[in-house]
mmCIF file of C-alpha atoms in Angstrom:
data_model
loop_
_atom_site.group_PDB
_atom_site.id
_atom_site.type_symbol
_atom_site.label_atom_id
_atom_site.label_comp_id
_atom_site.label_asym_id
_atom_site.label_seq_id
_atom_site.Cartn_x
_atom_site.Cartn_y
_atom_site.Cartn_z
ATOM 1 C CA UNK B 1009 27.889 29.580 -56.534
ATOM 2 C CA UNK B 1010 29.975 28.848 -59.464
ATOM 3 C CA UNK B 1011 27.373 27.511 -62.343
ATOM 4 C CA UNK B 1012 28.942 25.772 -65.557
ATOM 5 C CA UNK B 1013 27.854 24.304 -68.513
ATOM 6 C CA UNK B 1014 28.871 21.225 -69.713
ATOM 7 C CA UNK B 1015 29.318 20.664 -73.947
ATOM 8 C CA UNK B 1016 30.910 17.419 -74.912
ATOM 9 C CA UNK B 1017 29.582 15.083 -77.564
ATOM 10 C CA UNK B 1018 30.448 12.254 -74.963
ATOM 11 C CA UNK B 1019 27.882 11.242 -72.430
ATOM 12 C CA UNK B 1020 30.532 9.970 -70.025
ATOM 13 C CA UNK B 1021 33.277 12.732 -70.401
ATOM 14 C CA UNK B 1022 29.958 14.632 -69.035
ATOM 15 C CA UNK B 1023 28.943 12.633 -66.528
ATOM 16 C CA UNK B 1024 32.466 12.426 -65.099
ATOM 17 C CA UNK B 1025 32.626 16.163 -65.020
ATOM 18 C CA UNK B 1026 29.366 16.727 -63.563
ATOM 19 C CA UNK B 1027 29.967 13.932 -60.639
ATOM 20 C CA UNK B 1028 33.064 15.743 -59.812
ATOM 21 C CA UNK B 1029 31.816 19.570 -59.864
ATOM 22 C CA UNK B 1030 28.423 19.223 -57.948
ATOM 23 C CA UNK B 1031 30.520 17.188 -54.972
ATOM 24 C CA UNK B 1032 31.711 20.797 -54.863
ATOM 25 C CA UNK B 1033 30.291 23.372 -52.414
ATOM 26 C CA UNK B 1034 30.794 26.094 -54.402
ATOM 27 C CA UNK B 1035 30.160 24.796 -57.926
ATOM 28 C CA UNK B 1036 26.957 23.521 -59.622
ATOM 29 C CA UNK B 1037 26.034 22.094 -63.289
ATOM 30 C CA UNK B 1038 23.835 24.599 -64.860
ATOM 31 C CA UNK B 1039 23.287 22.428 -67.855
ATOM 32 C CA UNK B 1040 24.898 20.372 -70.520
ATOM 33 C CA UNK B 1041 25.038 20.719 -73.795
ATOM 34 C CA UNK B 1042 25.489 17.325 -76.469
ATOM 35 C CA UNK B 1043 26.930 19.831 -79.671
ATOM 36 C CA UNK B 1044 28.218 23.139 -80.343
ATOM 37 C CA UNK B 1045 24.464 24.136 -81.376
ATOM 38 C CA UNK B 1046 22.864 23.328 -78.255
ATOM 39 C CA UNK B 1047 25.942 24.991 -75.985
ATOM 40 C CA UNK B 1048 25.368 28.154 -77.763
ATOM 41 C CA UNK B 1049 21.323 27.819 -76.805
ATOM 42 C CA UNK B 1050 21.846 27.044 -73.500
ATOM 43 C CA UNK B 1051 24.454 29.754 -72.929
ATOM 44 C CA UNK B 1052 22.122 31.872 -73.721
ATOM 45 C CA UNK B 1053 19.184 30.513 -71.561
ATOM 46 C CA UNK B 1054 21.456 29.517 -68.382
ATOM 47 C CA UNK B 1055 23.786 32.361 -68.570
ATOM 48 C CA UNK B 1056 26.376 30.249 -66.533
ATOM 49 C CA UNK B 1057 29.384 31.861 -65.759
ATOM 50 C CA UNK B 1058 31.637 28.591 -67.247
ATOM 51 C CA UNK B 1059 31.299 26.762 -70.291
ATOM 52 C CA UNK B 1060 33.465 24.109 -70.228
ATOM 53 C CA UNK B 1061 33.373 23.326 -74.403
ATOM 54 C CA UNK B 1062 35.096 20.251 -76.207
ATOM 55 C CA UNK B 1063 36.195 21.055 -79.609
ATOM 56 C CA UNK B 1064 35.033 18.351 -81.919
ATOM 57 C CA UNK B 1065 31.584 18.517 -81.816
ATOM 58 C CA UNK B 1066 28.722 17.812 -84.155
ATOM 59 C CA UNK B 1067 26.203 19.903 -85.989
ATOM 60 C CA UNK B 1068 28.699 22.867 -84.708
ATOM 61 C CA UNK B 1069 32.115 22.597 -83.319
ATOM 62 C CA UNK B 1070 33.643 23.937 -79.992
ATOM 63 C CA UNK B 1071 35.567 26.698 -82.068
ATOM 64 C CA UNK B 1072 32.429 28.061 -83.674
ATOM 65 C CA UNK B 1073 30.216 28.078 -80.330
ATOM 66 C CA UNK B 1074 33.013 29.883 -78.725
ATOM 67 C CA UNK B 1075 32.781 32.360 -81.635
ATOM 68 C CA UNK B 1076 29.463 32.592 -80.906
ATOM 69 C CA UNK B 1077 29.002 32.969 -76.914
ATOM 70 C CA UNK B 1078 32.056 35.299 -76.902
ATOM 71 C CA UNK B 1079 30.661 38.059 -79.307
ATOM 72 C CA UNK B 1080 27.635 38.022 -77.834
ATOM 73 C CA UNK B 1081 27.408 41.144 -76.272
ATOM 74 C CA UNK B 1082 24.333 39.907 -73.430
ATOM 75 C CA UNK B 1083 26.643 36.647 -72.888
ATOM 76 C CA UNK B 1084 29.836 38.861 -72.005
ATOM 77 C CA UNK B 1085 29.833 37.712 -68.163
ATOM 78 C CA UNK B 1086 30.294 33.797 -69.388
ATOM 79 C CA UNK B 1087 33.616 32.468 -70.144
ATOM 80 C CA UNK B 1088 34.570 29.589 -72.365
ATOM 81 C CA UNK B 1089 37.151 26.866 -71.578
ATOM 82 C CA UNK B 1090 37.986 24.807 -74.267
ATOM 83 C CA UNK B 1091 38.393 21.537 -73.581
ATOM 84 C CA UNK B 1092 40.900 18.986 -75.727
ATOM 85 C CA UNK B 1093 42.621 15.505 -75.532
ATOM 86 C CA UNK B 1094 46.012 17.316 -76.363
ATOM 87 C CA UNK B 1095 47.548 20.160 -74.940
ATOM 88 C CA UNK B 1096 48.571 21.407 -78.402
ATOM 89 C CA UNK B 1097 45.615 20.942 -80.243
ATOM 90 C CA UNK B 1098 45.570 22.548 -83.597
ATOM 91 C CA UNK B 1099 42.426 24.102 -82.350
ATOM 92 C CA UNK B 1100 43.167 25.544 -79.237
ATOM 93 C CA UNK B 1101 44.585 28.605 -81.040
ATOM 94 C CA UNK B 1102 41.916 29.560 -82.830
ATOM 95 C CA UNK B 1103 39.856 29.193 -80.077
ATOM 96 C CA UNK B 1104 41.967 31.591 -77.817
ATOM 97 C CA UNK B 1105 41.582 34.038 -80.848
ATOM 98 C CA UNK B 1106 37.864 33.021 -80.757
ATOM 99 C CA UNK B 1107 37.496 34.923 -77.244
ATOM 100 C CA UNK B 1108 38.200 31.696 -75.195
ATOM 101 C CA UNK B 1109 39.697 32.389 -71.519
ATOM 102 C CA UNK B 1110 41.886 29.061 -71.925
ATOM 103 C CA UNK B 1111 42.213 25.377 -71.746
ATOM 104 C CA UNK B 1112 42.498 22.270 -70.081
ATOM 105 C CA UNK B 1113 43.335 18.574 -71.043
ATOM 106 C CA UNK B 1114 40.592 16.801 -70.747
ATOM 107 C CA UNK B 1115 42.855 14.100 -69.017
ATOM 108 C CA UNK B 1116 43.608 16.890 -66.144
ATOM 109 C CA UNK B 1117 43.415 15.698 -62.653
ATOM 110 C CA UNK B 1118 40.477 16.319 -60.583
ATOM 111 C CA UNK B 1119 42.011 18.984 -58.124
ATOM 112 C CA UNK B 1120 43.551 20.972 -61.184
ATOM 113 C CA UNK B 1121 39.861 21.221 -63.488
ATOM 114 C CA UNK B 1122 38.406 22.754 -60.008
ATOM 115 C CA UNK B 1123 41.295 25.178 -59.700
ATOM 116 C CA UNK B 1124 40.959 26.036 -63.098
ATOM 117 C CA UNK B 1125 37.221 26.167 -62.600
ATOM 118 C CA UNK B 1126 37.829 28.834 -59.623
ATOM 119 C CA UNK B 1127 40.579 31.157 -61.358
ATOM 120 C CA UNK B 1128 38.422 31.613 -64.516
ATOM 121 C CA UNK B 1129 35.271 32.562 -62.088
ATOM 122 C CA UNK B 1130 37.886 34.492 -60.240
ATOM 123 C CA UNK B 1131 38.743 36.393 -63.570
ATOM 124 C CA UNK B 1132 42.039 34.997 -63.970
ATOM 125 C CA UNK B 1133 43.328 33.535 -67.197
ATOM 126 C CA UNK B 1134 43.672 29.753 -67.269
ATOM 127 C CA UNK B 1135 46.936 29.598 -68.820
ATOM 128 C CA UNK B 1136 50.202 28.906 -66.426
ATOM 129 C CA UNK B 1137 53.326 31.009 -67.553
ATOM 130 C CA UNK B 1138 54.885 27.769 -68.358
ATOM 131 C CA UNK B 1139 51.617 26.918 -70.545
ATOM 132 C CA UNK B 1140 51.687 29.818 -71.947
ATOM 133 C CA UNK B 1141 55.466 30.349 -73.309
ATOM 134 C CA UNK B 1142 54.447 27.049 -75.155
ATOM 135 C CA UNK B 1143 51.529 28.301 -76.944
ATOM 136 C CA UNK B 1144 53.411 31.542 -77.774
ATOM 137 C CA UNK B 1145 55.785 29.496 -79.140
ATOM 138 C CA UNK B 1146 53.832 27.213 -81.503
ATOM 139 C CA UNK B 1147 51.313 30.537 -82.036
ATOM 140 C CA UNK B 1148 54.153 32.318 -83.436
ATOM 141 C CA UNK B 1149 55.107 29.839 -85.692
ATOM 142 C CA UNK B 1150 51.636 29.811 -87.163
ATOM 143 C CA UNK B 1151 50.691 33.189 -86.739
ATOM 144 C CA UNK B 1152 50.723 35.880 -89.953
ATOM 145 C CA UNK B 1153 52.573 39.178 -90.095
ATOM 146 C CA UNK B 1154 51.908 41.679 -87.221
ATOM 147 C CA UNK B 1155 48.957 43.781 -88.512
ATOM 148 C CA UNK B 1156 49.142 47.649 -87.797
ATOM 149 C CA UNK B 1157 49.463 48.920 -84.089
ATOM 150 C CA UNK B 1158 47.120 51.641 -83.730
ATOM 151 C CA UNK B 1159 45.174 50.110 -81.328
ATOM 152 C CA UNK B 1160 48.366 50.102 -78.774
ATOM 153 C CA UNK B 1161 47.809 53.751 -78.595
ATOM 154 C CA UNK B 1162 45.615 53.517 -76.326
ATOM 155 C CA UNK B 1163 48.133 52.523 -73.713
ATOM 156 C CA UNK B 1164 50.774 54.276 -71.617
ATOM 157 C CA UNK B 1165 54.200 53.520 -72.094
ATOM 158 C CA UNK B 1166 54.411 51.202 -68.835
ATOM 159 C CA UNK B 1167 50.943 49.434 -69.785
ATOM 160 C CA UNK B 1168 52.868 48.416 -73.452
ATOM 161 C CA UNK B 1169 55.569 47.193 -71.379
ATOM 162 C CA UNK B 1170 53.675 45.258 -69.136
ATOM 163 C CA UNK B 1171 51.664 43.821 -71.864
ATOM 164 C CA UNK B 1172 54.818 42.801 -73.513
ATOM 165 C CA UNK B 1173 55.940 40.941 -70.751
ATOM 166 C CA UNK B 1174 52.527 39.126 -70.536
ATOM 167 C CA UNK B 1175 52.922 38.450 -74.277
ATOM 168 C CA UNK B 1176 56.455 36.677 -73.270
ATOM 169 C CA UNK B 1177 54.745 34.554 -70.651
ATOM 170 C CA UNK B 1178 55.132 36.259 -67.505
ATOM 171 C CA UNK B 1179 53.123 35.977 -64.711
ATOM 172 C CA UNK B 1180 52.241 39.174 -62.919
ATOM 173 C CA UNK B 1181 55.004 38.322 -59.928
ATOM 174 C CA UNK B 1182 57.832 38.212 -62.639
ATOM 175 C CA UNK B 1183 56.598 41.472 -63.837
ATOM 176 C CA UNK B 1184 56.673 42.943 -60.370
ATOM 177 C CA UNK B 1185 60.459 41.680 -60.007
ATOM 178 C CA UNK B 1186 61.410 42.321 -63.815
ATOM 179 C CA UNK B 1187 59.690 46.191 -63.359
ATOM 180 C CA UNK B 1188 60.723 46.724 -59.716
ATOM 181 C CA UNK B 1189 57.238 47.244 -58.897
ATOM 182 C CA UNK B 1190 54.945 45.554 -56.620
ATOM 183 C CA UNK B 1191 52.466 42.531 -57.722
ATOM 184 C CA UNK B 1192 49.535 44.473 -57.469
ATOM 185 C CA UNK B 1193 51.163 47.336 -59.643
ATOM 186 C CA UNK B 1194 51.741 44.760 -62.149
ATOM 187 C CA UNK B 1195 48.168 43.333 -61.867
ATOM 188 C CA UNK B 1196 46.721 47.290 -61.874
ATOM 189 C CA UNK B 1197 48.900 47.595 -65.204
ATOM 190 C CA UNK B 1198 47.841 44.428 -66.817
ATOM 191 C CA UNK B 1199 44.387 45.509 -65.731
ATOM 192 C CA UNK B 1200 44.021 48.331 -67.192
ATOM 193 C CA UNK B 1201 46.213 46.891 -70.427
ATOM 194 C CA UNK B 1202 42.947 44.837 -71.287
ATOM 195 C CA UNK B 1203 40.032 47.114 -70.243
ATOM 196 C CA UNK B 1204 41.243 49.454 -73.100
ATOM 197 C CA UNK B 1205 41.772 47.177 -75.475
ATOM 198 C CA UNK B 1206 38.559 45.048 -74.675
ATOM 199 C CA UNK B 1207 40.450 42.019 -74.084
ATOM 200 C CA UNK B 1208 38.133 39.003 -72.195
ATOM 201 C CA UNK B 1209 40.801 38.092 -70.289
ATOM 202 C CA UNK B 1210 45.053 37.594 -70.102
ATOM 203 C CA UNK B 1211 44.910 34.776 -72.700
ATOM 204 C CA UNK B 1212 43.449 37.439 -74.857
ATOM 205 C CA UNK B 1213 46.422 40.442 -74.277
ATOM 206 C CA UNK B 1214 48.624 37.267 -75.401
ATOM 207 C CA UNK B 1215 46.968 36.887 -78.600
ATOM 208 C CA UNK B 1216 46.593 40.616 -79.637
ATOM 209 C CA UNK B 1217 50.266 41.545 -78.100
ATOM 210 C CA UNK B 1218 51.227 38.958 -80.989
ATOM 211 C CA UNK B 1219 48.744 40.302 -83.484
ATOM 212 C CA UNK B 1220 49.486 44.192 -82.597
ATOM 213 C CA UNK B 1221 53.274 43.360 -83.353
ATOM 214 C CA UNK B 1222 53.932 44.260 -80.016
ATOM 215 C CA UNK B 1223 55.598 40.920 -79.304
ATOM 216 C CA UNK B 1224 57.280 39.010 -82.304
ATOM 217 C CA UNK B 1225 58.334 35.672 -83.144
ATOM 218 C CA UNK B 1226 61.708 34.650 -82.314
ATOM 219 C CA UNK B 1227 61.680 36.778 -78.927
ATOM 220 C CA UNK B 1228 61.608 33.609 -77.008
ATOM 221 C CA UNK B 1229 64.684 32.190 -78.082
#
C-alpha cells in the first residue's frame, strides 16, 4: 500500500486528491497537512512514503518543508512532490535543489497524478525527458557558475557519461541506444551514478550534473 500525505492550504484541492487516491487499491491517505509546519509534523509521525506538497503555504512554505523532510536523515524513505499551478514555477527549482523527487501541475489529469504517484513509490524520478530538457533549460539560465567537481570523482568514466546524458534529458532507453548498451546497463549506471553521490533520486543527478559543471548551459542548443 502506497500511503501519501496530503499538504495544501486548500481544503478542496485536498479533498479532490484524497477522493481520487483512496478509490485506489493500492494507494491510501495517510494524512493531510493545512501548512508547511504541520506537513513537516506529520511526515514525521506518518512516515508516508509520498508527500504530495503545494508550494505557497502559510506559517511555512512547500520549499522550506521540503528542506526539512528531505534532510532528515529518519525521514529518508519519504519522497516529496511538489505540487504547483504552473509547470514553470519559479519555485519548482529550488525545490528540486531542496531534495524534491519532482512535480506535477496541480491541473494534471487524474490517470497521470496516479502514475506519477506509482513511479515515485517505484523509485523513479517524476520528471519526463521532455519535462525535463525544459527545466534544464530555464535551470541553466538561472543557475550560478559550476562549483568545483571533486565530488565526480567518485565515478567511473562511463557513470560521468551516463550522468551527463541524464543531465541532457535522456531517459535511460536513449542512453542504452546513444551508449550501445542495454536499458538495464543504462539503469545499473545511472544507479550506481546516484548511490555515490547520495542523490534522492534522477531529478537530483540533474541538478548536481549542472552544479558539478558536468553539464553546462548552452549544451542544449
Amino acid at each position: 500500500m502506497i500511503r501519501v500525505l496530503l499538504a495544501d492550504d486548500q481544503l478542496l484541492v485536498r479533498a479532490g486528491f484524497r477522493a481520487l487516491l483512496d478509490a485506489q487499491d493500492d494507494i491510501e491517505v495517510a494524512g493531510e497537512a493545512g501548512d508547511g509546519a504541520e506537513a513537516v509534523r506529520l511526515a514525521g509521525e506518518l512516515r508516508p512514503d509520498i508527500v504530495l506538497m503545494d508550494v505557497r503555504m502559510p506559517v511555512l512554505d512547500g520549499l522550506g518543508a521540503t528542506r526539512r523532510i528531505t534532510s532528515d536523515p529518519a525521514l529518508a524513505s519519504v519522497r516529496v512532490v511538489v505540487l504547483t499551478t504552473f509547470e514553470l514555477d519559479e519555485y519548482v527549482f529550488d525545490a528540486l535543489r531542496a531534495g524534491a523527487s519532482g512535480f506535477l501541475v496541480k491541473d494534471t489529469e487524474p490517470a497521470e497524478l496516479l502514475r506519477a504517484v506509482r513511479a515515485v513509490h517505484r523509485g523513479d524520478a517524476l520528471l519526463s525527458p521532455g519535462v525535463t530538457r525544459r527545466l534544464i533549460a530555464e535551470f541553466a539560465a538561472r543557475s550560478r557558475e559550476p562549483g568545483p567537481a571533486a565530488e565526480l570523482d567518485r565515478l567511473t568514466e562511463r557513470e560521468r557519461e551516463v550522468m551527463a546524458l541524464v543531465g541532457l534529458g535522456l531517459s535511460n532507453e536513449e542512453i542504452a541506444r546513444r551508449l550501445v548498451v542495454s536499458p538495464l546497463t543504462a539503469k545499473t549506471h545511472v544507479s550506481r551514478a546516484m548511490v555515490k553521490l547520495g542523490a534522492r533520486d534522477r531529478a537530483q543527478l540533474v541538478v548536481l550534473a549542472y552544479e558539478s559543471g558536468l553539464v553546462r548551459p548552452g549544451w542544449l542548443d
